[in-house]
Structures are given as structure tokens and as C-alpha cells.
CSV table of C-alpha atoms and ligand atoms in Angstrom, one decimal:
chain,number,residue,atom,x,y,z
F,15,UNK,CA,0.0,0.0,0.0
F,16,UNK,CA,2.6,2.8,-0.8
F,17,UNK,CA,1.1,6.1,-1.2
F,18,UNK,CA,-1.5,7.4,1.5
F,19,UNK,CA,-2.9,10.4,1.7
F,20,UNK,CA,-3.5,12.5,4.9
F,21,UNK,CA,-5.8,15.6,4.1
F,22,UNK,CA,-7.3,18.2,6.2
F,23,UNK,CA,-10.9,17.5,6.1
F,24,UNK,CA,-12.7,21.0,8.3
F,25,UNK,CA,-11.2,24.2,7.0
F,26,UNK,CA,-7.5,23.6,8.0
F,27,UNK,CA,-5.3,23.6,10.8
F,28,UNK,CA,-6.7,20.1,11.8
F,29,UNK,CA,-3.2,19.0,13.3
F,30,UNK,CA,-1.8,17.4,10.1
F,31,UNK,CA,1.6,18.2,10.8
F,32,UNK,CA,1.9,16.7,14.0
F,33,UNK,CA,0.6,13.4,12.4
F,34,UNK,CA,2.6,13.7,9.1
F,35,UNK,CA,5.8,13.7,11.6
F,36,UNK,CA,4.4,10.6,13.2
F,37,UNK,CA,3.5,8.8,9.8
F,38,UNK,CA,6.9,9.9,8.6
F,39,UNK,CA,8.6,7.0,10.5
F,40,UNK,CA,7.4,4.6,8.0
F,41,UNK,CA,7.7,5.9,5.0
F,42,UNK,CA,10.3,6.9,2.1
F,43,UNK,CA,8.7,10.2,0.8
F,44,UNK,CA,6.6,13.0,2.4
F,45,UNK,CA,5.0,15.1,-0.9
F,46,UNK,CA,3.4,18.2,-0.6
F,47,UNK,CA,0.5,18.9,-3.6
F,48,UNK,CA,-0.6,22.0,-2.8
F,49,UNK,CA,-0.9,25.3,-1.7
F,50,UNK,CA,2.3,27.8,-0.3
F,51,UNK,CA,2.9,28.9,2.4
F,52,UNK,CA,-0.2,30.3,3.7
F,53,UNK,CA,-0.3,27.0,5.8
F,54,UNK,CA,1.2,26.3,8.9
F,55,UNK,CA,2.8,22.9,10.6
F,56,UNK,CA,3.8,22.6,13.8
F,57,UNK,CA,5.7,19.5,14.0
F,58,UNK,CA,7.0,18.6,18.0
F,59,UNK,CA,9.1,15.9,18.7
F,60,UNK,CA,12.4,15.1,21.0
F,61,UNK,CA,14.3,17.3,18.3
F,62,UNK,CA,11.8,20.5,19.4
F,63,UNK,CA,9.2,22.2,18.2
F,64,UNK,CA,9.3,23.3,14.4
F,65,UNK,CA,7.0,25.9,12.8
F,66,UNK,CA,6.9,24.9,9.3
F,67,UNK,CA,4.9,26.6,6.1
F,68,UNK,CA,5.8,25.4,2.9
F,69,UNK,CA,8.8,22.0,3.6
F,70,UNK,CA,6.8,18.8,4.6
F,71,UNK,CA,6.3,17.9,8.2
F,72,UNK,CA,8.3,14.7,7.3
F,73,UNK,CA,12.3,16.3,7.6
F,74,UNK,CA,12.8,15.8,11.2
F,75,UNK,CA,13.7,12.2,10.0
F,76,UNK,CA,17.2,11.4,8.4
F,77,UNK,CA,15.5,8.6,5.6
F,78,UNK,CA,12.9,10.5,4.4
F,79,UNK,CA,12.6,12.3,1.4
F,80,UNK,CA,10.6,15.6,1.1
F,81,UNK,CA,9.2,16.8,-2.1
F,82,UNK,CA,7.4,20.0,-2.8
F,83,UNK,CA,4.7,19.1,-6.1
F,84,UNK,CA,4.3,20.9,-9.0
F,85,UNK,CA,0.7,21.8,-7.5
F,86,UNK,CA,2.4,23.7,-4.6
F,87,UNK,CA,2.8,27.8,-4.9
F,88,UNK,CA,6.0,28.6,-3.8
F,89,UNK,CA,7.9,31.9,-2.3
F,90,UNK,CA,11.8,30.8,-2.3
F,91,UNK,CA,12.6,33.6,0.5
F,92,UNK,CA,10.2,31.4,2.5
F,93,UNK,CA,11.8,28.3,1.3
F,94,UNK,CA,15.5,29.4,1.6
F,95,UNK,CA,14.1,30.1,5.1
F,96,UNK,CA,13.0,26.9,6.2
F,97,UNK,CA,16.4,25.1,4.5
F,98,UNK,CA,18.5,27.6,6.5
F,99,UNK,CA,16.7,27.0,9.4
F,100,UNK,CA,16.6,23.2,9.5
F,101,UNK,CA,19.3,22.8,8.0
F,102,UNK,CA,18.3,20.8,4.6
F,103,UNK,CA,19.9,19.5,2.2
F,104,UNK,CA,19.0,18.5,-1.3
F,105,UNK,CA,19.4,14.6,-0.5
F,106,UNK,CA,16.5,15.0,1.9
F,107,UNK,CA,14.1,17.5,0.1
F,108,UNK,CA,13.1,18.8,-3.6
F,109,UNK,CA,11.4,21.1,-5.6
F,110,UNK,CA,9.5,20.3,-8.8
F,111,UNK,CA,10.4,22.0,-11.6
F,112,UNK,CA,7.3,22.7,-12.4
F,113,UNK,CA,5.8,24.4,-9.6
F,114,UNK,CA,5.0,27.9,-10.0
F,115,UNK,CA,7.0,30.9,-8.0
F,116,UNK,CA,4.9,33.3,-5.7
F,117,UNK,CA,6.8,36.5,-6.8
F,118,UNK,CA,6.7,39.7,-4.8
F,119,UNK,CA,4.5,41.5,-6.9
F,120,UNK,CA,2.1,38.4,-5.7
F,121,UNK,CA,2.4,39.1,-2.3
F,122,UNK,CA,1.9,43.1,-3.2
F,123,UNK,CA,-1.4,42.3,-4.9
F,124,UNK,CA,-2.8,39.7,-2.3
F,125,UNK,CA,-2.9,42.8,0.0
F,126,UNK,CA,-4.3,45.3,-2.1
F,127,UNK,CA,-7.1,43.1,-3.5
F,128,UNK,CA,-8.3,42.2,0.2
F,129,UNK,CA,-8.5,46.1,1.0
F,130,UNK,CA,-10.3,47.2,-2.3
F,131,UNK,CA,-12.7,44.1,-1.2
F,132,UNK,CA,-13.1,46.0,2.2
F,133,UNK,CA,-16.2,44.1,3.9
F,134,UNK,CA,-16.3,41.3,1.9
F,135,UNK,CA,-12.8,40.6,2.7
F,136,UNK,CA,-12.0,36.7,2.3
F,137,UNK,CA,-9.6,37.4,5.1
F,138,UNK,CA,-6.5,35.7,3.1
F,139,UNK,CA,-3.4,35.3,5.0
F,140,UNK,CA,-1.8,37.7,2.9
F,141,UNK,CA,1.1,35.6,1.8
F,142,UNK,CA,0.3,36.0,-2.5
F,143,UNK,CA,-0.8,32.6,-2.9
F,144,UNK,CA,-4.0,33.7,-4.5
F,145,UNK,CA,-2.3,35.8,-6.9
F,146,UNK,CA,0.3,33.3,-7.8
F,147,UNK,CA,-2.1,30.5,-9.2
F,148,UNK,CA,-4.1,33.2,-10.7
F,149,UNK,CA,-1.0,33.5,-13.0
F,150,UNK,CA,-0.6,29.9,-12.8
F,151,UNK,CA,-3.7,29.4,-14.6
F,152,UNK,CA,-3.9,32.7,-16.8
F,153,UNK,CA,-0.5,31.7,-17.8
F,154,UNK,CA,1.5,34.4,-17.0
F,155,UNK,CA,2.9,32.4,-14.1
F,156,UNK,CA,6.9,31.8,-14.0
F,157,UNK,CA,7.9,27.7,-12.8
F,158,UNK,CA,10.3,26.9,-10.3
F,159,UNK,CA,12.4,25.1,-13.4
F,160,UNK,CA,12.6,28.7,-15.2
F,161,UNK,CA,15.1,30.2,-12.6
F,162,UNK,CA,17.7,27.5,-13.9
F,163,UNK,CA,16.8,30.0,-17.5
F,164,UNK,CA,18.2,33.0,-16.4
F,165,UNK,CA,18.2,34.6,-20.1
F,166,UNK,CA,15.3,33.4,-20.9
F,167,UNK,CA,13.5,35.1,-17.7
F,168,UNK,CA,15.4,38.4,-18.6
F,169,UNK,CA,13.3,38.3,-21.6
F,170,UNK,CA,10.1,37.0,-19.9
F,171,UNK,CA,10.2,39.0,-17.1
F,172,UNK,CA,9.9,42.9,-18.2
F,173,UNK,CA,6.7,42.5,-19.7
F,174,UNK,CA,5.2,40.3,-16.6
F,175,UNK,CA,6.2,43.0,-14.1
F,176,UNK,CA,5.0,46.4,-16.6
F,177,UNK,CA,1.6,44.5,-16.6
F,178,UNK,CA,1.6,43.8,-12.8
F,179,UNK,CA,2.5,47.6,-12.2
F,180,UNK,CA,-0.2,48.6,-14.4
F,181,UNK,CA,-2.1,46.4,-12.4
F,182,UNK,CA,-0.5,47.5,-8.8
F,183,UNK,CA,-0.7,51.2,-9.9
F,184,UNK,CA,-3.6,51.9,-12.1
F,185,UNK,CA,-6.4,49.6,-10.9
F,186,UNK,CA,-5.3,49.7,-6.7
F,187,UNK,CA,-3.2,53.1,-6.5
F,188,UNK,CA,-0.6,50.8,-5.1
F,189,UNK,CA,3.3,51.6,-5.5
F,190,UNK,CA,4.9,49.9,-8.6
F,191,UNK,CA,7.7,47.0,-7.8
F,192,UNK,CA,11.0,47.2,-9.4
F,193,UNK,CA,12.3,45.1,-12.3
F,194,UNK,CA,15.8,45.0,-11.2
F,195,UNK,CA,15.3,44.2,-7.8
F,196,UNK,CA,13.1,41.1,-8.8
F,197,UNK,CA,15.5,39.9,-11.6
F,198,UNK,CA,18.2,39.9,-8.6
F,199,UNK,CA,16.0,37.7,-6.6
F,200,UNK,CA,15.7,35.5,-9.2
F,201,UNK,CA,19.3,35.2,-9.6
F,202,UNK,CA,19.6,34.6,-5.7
F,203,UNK,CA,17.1,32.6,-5.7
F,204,UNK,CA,18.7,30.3,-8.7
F,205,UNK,CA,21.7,29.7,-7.0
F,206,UNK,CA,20.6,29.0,-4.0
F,207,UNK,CA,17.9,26.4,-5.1
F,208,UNK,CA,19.2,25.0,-8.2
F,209,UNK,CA,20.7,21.7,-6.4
F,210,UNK,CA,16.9,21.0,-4.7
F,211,UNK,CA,15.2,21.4,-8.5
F,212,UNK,CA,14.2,18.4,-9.3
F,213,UNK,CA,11.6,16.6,-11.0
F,214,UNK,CA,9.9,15.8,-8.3
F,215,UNK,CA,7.2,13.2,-9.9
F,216,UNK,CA,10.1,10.6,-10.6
F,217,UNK,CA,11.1,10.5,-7.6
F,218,UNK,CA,7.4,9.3,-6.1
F,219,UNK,CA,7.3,7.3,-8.9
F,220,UNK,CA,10.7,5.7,-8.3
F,221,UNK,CA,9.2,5.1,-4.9
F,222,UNK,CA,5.9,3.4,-5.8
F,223,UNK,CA,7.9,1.5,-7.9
F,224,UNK,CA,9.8,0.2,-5.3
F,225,UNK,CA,7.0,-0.5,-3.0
F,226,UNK,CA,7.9,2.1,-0.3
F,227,UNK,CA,6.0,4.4,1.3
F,228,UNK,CA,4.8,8.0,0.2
F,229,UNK,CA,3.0,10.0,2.4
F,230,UNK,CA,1.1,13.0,0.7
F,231,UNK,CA,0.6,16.0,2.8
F,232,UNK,CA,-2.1,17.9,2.7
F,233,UNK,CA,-2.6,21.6,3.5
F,234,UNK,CA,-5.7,23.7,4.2
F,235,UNK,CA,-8.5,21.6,4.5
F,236,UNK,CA,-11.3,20.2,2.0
F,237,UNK,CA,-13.9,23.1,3.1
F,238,UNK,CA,-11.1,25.5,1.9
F,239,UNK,CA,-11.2,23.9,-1.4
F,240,UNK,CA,-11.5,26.0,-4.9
F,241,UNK,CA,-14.0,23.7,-5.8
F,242,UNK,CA,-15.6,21.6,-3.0
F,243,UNK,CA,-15.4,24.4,-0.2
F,244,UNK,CA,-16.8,27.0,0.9
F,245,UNK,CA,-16.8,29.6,-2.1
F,246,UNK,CA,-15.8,32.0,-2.9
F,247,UNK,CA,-14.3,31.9,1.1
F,248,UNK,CA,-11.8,29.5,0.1
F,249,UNK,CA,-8.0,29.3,-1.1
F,250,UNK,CA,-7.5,29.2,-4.4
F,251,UNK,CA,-6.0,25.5,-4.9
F,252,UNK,CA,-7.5,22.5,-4.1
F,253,UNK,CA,-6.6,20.7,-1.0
F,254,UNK,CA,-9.2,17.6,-1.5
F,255,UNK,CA,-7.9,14.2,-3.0
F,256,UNK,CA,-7.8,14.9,-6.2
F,257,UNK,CA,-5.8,18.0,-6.1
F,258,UNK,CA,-2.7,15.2,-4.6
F,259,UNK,CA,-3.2,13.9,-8.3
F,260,UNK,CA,-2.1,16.8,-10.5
F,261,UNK,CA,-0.3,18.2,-7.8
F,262,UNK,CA,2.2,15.4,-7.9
F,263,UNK,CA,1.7,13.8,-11.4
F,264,UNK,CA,0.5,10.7,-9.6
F,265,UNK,CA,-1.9,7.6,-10.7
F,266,UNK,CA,-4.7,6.4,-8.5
F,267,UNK,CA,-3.7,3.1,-8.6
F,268,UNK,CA,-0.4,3.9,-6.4
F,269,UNK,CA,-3.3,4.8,-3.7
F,270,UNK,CA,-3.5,2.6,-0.8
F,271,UNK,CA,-5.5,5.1,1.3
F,272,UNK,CA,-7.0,8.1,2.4
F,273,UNK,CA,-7.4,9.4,5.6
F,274,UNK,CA,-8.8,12.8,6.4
F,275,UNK,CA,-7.8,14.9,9.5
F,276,UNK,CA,-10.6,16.2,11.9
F,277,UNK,CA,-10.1,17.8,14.8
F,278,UNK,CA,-12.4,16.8,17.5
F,279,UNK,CA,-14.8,20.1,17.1
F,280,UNK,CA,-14.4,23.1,14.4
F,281,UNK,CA,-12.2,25.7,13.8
F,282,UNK,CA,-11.8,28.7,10.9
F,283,UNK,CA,-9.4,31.5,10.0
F,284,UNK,CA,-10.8,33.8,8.0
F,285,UNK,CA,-14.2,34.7,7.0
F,286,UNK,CA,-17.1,32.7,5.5
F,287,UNK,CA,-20.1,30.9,7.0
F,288,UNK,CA,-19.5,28.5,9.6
F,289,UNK,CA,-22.8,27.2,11.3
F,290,UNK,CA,-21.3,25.5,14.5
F,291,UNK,CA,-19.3,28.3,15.4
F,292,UNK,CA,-19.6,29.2,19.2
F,293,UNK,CA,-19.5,32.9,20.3
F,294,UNK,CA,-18.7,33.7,23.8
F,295,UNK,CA,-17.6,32.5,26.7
F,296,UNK,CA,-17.4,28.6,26.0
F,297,UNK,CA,-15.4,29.4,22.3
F,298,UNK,CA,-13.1,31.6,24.7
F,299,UNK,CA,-12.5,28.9,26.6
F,300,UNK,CA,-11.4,26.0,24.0
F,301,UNK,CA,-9.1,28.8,21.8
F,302,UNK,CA,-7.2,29.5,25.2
F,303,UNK,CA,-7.1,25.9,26.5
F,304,UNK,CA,-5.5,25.1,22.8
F,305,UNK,CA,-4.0,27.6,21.8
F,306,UNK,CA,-6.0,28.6,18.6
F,307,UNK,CA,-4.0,31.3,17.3
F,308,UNK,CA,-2.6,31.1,13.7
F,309,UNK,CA,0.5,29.4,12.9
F,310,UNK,CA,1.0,32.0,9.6
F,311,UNK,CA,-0.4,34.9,10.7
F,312,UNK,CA,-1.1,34.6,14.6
F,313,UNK,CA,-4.8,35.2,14.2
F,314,UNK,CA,-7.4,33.8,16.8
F,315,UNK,CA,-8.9,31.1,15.1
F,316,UNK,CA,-12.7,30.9,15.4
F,317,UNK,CA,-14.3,27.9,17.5
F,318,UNK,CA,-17.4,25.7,17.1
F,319,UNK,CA,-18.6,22.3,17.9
F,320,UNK,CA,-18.1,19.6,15.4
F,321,UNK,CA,-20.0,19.8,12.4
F,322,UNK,CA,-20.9,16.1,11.3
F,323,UNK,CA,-22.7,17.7,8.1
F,324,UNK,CA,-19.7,19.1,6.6
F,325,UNK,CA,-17.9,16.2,7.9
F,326,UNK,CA,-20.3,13.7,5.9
F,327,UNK,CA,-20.0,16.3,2.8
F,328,UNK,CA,-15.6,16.3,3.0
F,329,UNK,CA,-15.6,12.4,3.4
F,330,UNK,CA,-17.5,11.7,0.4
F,331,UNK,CA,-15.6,14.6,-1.3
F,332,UNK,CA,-12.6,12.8,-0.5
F,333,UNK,CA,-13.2,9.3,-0.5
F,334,UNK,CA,-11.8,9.1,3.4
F,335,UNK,CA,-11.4,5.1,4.7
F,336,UNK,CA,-10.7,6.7,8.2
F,337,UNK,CA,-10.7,9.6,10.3
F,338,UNK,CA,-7.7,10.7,12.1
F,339,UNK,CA,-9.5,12.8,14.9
F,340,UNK,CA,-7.1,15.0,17.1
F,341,UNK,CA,-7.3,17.4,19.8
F,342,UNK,CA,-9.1,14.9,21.9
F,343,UNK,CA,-7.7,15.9,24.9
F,344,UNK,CA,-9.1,19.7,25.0
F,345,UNK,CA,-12.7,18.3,25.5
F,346,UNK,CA,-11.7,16.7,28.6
F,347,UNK,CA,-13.3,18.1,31.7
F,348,UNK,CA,-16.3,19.3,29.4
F,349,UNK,CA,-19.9,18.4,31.3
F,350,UNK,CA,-21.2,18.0,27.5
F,351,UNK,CA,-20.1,17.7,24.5
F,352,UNK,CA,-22.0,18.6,21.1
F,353,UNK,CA,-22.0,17.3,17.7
F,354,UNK,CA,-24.0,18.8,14.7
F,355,UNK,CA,-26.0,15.9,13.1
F,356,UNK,CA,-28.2,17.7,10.9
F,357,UNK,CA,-29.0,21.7,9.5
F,358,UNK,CA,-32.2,23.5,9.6
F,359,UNK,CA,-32.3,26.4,6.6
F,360,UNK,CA,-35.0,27.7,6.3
F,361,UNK,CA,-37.2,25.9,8.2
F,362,UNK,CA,-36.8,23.2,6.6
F,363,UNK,CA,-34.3,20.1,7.9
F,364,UNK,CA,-31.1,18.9,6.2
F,365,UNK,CA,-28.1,16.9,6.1
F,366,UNK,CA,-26.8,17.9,2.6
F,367,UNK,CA,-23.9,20.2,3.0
F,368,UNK,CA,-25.1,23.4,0.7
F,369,UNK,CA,-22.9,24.0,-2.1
F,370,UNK,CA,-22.8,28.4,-1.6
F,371,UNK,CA,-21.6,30.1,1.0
F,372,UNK,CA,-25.1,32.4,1.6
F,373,UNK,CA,-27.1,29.4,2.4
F,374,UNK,CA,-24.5,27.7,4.8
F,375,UNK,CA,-24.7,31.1,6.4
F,376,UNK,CA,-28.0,30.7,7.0
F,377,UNK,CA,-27.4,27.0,8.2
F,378,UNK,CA,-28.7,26.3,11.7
F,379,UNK,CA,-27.2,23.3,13.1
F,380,UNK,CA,-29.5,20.7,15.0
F,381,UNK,CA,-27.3,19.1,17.8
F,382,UNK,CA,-27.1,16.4,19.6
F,383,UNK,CA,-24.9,16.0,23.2
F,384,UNK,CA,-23.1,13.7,25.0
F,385,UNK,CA,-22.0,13.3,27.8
F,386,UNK,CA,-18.8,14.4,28.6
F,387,UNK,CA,-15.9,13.0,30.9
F,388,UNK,CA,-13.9,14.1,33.8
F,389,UNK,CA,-10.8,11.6,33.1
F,390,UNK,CA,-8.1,12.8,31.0
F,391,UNK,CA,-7.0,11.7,27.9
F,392,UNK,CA,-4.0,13.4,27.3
F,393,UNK,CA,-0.9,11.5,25.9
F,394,UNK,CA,-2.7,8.4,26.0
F,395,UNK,CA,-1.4,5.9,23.7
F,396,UNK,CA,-3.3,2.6,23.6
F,397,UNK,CA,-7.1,1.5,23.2
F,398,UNK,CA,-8.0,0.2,26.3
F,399,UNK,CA,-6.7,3.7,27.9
F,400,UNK,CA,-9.3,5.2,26.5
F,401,UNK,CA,-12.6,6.3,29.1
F,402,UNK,CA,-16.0,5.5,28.4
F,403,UNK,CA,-17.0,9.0,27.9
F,404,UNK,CA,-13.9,9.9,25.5
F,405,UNK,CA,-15.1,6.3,23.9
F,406,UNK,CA,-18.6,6.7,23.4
F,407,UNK,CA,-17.8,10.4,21.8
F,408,UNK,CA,-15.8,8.6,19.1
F,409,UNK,CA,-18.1,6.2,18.9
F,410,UNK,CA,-20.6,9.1,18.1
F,411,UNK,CA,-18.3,10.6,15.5
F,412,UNK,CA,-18.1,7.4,13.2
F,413,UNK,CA,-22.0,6.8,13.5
F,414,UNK,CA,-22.2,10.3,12.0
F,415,UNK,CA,-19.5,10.4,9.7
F,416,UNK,CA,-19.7,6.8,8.1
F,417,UNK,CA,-16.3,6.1,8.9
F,418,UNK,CA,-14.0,4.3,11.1
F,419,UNK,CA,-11.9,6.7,13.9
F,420,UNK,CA,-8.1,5.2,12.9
F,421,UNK,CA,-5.9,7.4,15.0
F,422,UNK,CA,-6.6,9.6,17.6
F,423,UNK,CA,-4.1,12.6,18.7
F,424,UNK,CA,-4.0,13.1,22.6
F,425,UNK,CA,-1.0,16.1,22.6
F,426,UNK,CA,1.1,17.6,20.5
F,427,UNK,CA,4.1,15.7,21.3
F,428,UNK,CA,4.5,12.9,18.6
F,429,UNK,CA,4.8,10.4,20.7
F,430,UNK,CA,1.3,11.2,22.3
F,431,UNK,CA,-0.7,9.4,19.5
F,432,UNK,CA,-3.0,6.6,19.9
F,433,UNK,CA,-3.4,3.9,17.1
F,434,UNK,CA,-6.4,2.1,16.6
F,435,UNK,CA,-5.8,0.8,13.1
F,436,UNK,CA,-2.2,1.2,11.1
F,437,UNK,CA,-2.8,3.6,8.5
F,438,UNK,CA,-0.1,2.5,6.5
F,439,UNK,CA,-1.0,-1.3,7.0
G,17,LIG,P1,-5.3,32.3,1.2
G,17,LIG,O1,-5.0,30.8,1.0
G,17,LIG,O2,-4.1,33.0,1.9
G,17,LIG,O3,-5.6,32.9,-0.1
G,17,LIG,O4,-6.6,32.5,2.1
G,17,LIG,C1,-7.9,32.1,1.7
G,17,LIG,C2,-8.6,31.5,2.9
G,17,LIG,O5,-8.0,30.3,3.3
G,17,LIG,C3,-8.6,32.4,4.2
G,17,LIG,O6,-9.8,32.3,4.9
G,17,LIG,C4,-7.5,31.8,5.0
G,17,LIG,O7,-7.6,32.1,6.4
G,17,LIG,C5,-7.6,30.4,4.7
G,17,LIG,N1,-6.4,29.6,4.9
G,17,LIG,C6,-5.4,29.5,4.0
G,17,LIG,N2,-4.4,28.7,4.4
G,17,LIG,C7,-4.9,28.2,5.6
G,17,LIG,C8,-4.4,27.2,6.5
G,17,LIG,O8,-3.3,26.6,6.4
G,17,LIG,N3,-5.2,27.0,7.6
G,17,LIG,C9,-6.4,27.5,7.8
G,17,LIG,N4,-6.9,28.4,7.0
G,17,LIG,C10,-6.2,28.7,5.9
């Protein structure tokens, strides 16, 4: 069963990193298929604690190799970042070729087109990654491979950046960028990287071929996606299964599974409908208990209770054969617990996840409660450590998703992980 998918299946931050780390043990390659870095990892483990936004959650282990798709957006400052910092060399991570650059210009214009939306803000996290695939698909987008071309960008390039500048200047008011200080980048940039350019699709293919292991990062989450999420509140790439497809030039047949990341209620960044979410005191309580704050951009992540509609909706989406549920341990000590089993819009009762954004909005989620438990479940490893309450909340989870609860996060830490069934069996 060599490549397996792990995919954020609420609207990101699920705690993927932490399990990616802990999957990474077993396998050859971790691949990332899309998005930049507007996500954020945090991997902890008995090397420390590692904020990570665009290399794979898999490098604090020597085998494993770490490959950034084609399907992934990336900022080299960010990335010549993250080698500096963890020290990476090219045997243990790559770059596809074929992956497009987020160029400052990007980053310029992600900014100025969330202020001229003023209210209707998506509430991006600012870091271009919108604007990059934008150019991706209107083909004015410049690959990772194309810095190894430095003459040919010098001809390439002038006319990208007047037509961004017109853009930046006439349409926003904003101040132009400058052509010679981006074609330095790029030479910076192409010396720096060229030994971790690769392409990248060989190498999973090499190791499908030899039966190992790939694990296939996701980042964001399936109610973030382009096409399946919440639109037009979403990111612009698309986190679900089939984006890990094109976004690392993979077959299906290499799949031997797909798991999807819940944690055990909701949380959001940014703005958009979210029916579960819970205002007040109680939401207060979980964010500081677990530290909800962004990873990328520090912002208090909004809190609800979990949503077993949207859950339904991102398994079938994604063709999930188990849950990965984490966080468990911030509901300990809760007198009840609640889990949204159905919507009422409009009056009229649903379990169909609505496809736009102004219905979800007007979503009004029917609950129903269990109890919860005083016993805690942190760091717990094994089944039978499990409580009855703790137990019979899982339980609740797979009635209403439909599918079986494999692993279960009880800390950051990633030793404090509880298997139920070997993902990678
Ligand atoms: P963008 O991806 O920066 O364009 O932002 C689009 C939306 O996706 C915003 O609501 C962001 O807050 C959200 N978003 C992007 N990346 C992440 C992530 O890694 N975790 C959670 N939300 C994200």
C-alpha cells in the first residue's frame, strides 16, 4: 500500500503536521501537492518544536525524502528560510520544476485586493498565494524550473512586471515594484535552489515503484477547497484528493489510502459561514485551553462544535477510509459535548452540506450532546486507555460520519498518538 494520503478534512489547521511527523517513521517520501505557504505545521518531537509553512512535516527524520509538487505555490525567501533554518539538504528535500513561483508582486497584490474588497474581505493570509495561481492558470505564471533560465526570464520577465505595475498602480493606487530588484532575486534565488530542483514526480514514482511508502501531505483543508469548499471563502487550490493527483503527477492506482484529519470540534481562520461556530464564553475557553491562534499569521482562530454535516460532505468529497480525529484531549473536563447531526435552513431540515456560502450562512445546526468526561485523555497511547465517555464520543463521531476513527491525537508531542488501526498497513 505505498502512497497514502492525509488531508485536512474541516477548514484547515486540523493538526496534520503533528501526524505527518508521526507517519513519517514509516515511510520513504513525504510530498506536498498543494498550496504555499499560507499553511502552517507545527511538528513537535524530542528534536523541538518546528513551525513549518511550505517544507513537509516529514524532515525531522534522516531517511525520508521531502518533495514539494508541482501543485504547490511557492515563495523561495520562505523556502531558503526553512532550508537555512533546518538545515536541509538536497538529498532529503526537492522542488519540482514545475511548480510555480509566488513573486513579490504576488504578495503586493494579495494585500491590495483584500483592502479594495473592504467588507467582503476573504480574510487571506496575505502571503500572495492567491495571486500566484491566478497567473498559474492565466499563464502568465513563471515555474520553479525557469530560474535554472536565467536569459530566458530576462526576456520574460519585463513584460510580466509592466503588466503587474499597471495592475499595482492603475487599478489599486498601489506603489509599482521594481524590475531589477526582482530579476536579482531570481538570480539569488537560482543559486541558492538550483541543487533542490528536481523533478519531483520521478522521484514518487521511483518510490511506488519500489514499494515504499509515500505520504502525501495535505494543507488547508477540504472546506477550503476551490472547488468543494466554501466559495468564494476558500484558497484558491485545491486541498481535496484529487488535487494530490495533479499536484504530484501521480496515478490512483499507487493509492492505498486516504485518511482525512478532523479535529475533534471546528475551527476557521478567516471569514465565511460557519454554522457550528460558538460565540462567547465557551469558544473563549477551548481557543485559550488550545492555543488557537494562527500558525501564519497569529490570528485567533474561530471555535465551534463539530459539524458532522460538513464532515459527511468532506468524506464523500474525498473518499476518506478513516478519520484521524485530534485534539481529543481539549474536550476533557467538558460536562457536554455537542455534535452537529443535521441543518435546519429555512425551516426546513437537512443533512446535505449546501454548495454556496449564503445558504451555509443561513445554516442552523441541530445538535445532539453527549455526555462528557472528567478523566483525562492526554498522551494516552493505547485503546483500552481510552474512558467510556472519551469512547462513546468517538463512537458518536463514526456513527455520523460513516467512517471508522483510525488514529486519535491526545497532545502535540508525537509520541502522544493513539493507534487504533495502522494507517499504513
Ligand atoms: P489564502 O489561502 O491565503 O488565499 O486564504 C484564503 C482563505 O483560506 C482564508 O480564509 C485563509 O484564512 C484560509 N487559509 C489559507 N491557508 C490556511 C491554513 O493553512 N489553515 C487555515 N486556513 C487557511
Amino acid at each position: 500500500m505505498p502512497a497514502y494520503a492525509v488531508i485536512g478534512a474541516q477548514w484547515g489547521d486540523e493538526g496534520k503536521g503533528k501526524i505527518i511527523d508521526f507517519l513519517a517513521e514509516n515511510a520513504a517520501v513525504i510530498a506536498r501537492y498543494s498550496g504555499g505557504n499560507n499553511a502552517g505545521h507545527t511538528v513537535i518531537n524530542d528534536a523541538g518544536t518546528f513551525k513549518l509553512h511550505l517544507v513537509p512535516s516529514g524532515i525531522c527524520w534522516p531517511h525520508a525524502m521531502n518533495v514539494i509538487g508541482n501543485g504547490v505555490v511557492v515563495d523561495p525567501e520562505v523556502l531558503l528560510k526553512e532550508i537555512g533554518e533546518n538545515d536541509l539538504a538536497p538529498e532529503r528535500l526537492a522542488v519540482s520544476d514545475r511548480a510555480h513561483l509566488i513573486m513579490p508582486y504576488h504578495i503586493v497584490l494579495d494585500e491590495l485586493e483584500e483592502k479594495r474588497r473592504g467588507n467582503a474581505a476573504i480574510g487571506t493570509t496575505g502571503r500572495g498565494v492567491g495571486p500566484a495561481y491566478v497567473d498559474k492558470v492565466s499563464r502568465q505564471g513563471i515555474r520553479v524550473g525557469e530560474l535554472l533560465d536565467p536569459e530566458d526570464l530576462a526576456m520574460r520577465l519585463p513584460e510580466i512586471v509592466a503588466f503587474k505595475n499597471e495592475v499595482i498602480t492603475k487599478i489599486y493606487g498601489g506603489d509599482p515594484v521594481d524590475l531589477d530588484e526582482i530579476f536579482a532575486l531570481t538570480n539569488k534565488w537560482a543559486s541558492k535552489l538550483s541543487a533542490f530542483i528536481r523533478p519531483v514526480e520521478n522521484l514518487v514514482a521511483d518510490a511506488l515503484n519500489k514499494d515504499e511508502n509515500v505520504i502525501i501531505e495535505g494543507a488547508q483543508g477540504a472546506l477550503l477547497d476551490l472547488d468543494h469548499g466554501t466559495y468564494p471563502y476558500v484558497t484558491s487550490s485545491n486541498p481535496t484528493v484529487g488535487g494530490t493527483l495533479t499536484g504530484l503527477g501521480m496515478g490512483p492506482s499507487s493509492y492505498g489510502g486516504v485518511a482525512g484529519v478532523f479535529k475533534a470540534y471546528c475551527t476557521r481562520v478567516g471569514s465565511g459561514p460557519f454554522p457550528t461556530e460558538i460565540h462567547g464564553d465557551q469558544g473563549d475557553r477551548i481557543r485559550e485551553m488550545a492555543g488557537e491562534f494562527g500558525v501564519t499569521t497569529g490570528r485567533a482562530r474561530r471555535i465551534g462544535w463539530f459539524d458532522g454535516v460538513a464532515a459527511k460532505y468532506s468524506a464523500r468529497v474525498n473518499g476518506f477510509d478513516g478519520m484521524i480525529i485530534t485534539r481529543l484531549d481539549t474536550l476533557d473536563g467538558w460536562d457536554e459535548i455537542k455534535i452537529c447531526v443535521a441543518y435546519e435552513i429555512d425551516g426546513v431540515p437537512t443533512d446535505q452540506f449546501p454548495v454556496d456560502a449564503v445558504t451555509l450562512d443561513r445554516a442552523e445546526p441541530i445538535y445532539e450532546s453527549v455526555a462528557g468526561w472528567s478523566e483525562s485523555t492526554r498522551a494516552i497511547t493505547k485503546p483500552e486507555q481510552i474512558n467510556p465517555g472519551a469512547k462513546a464520543y468517538l463512537d458518536k463521531l463514526e456513527e455520523v460520519v460513516g467512517i471508522p476513527v483510525k488514529v486519535v491525537s491526545t497532545g502535540p508531542h508525537r509520541n502522544e498518538t493513539l493507534v487504533i488501526q495502522d494507517l499504513l498497513d
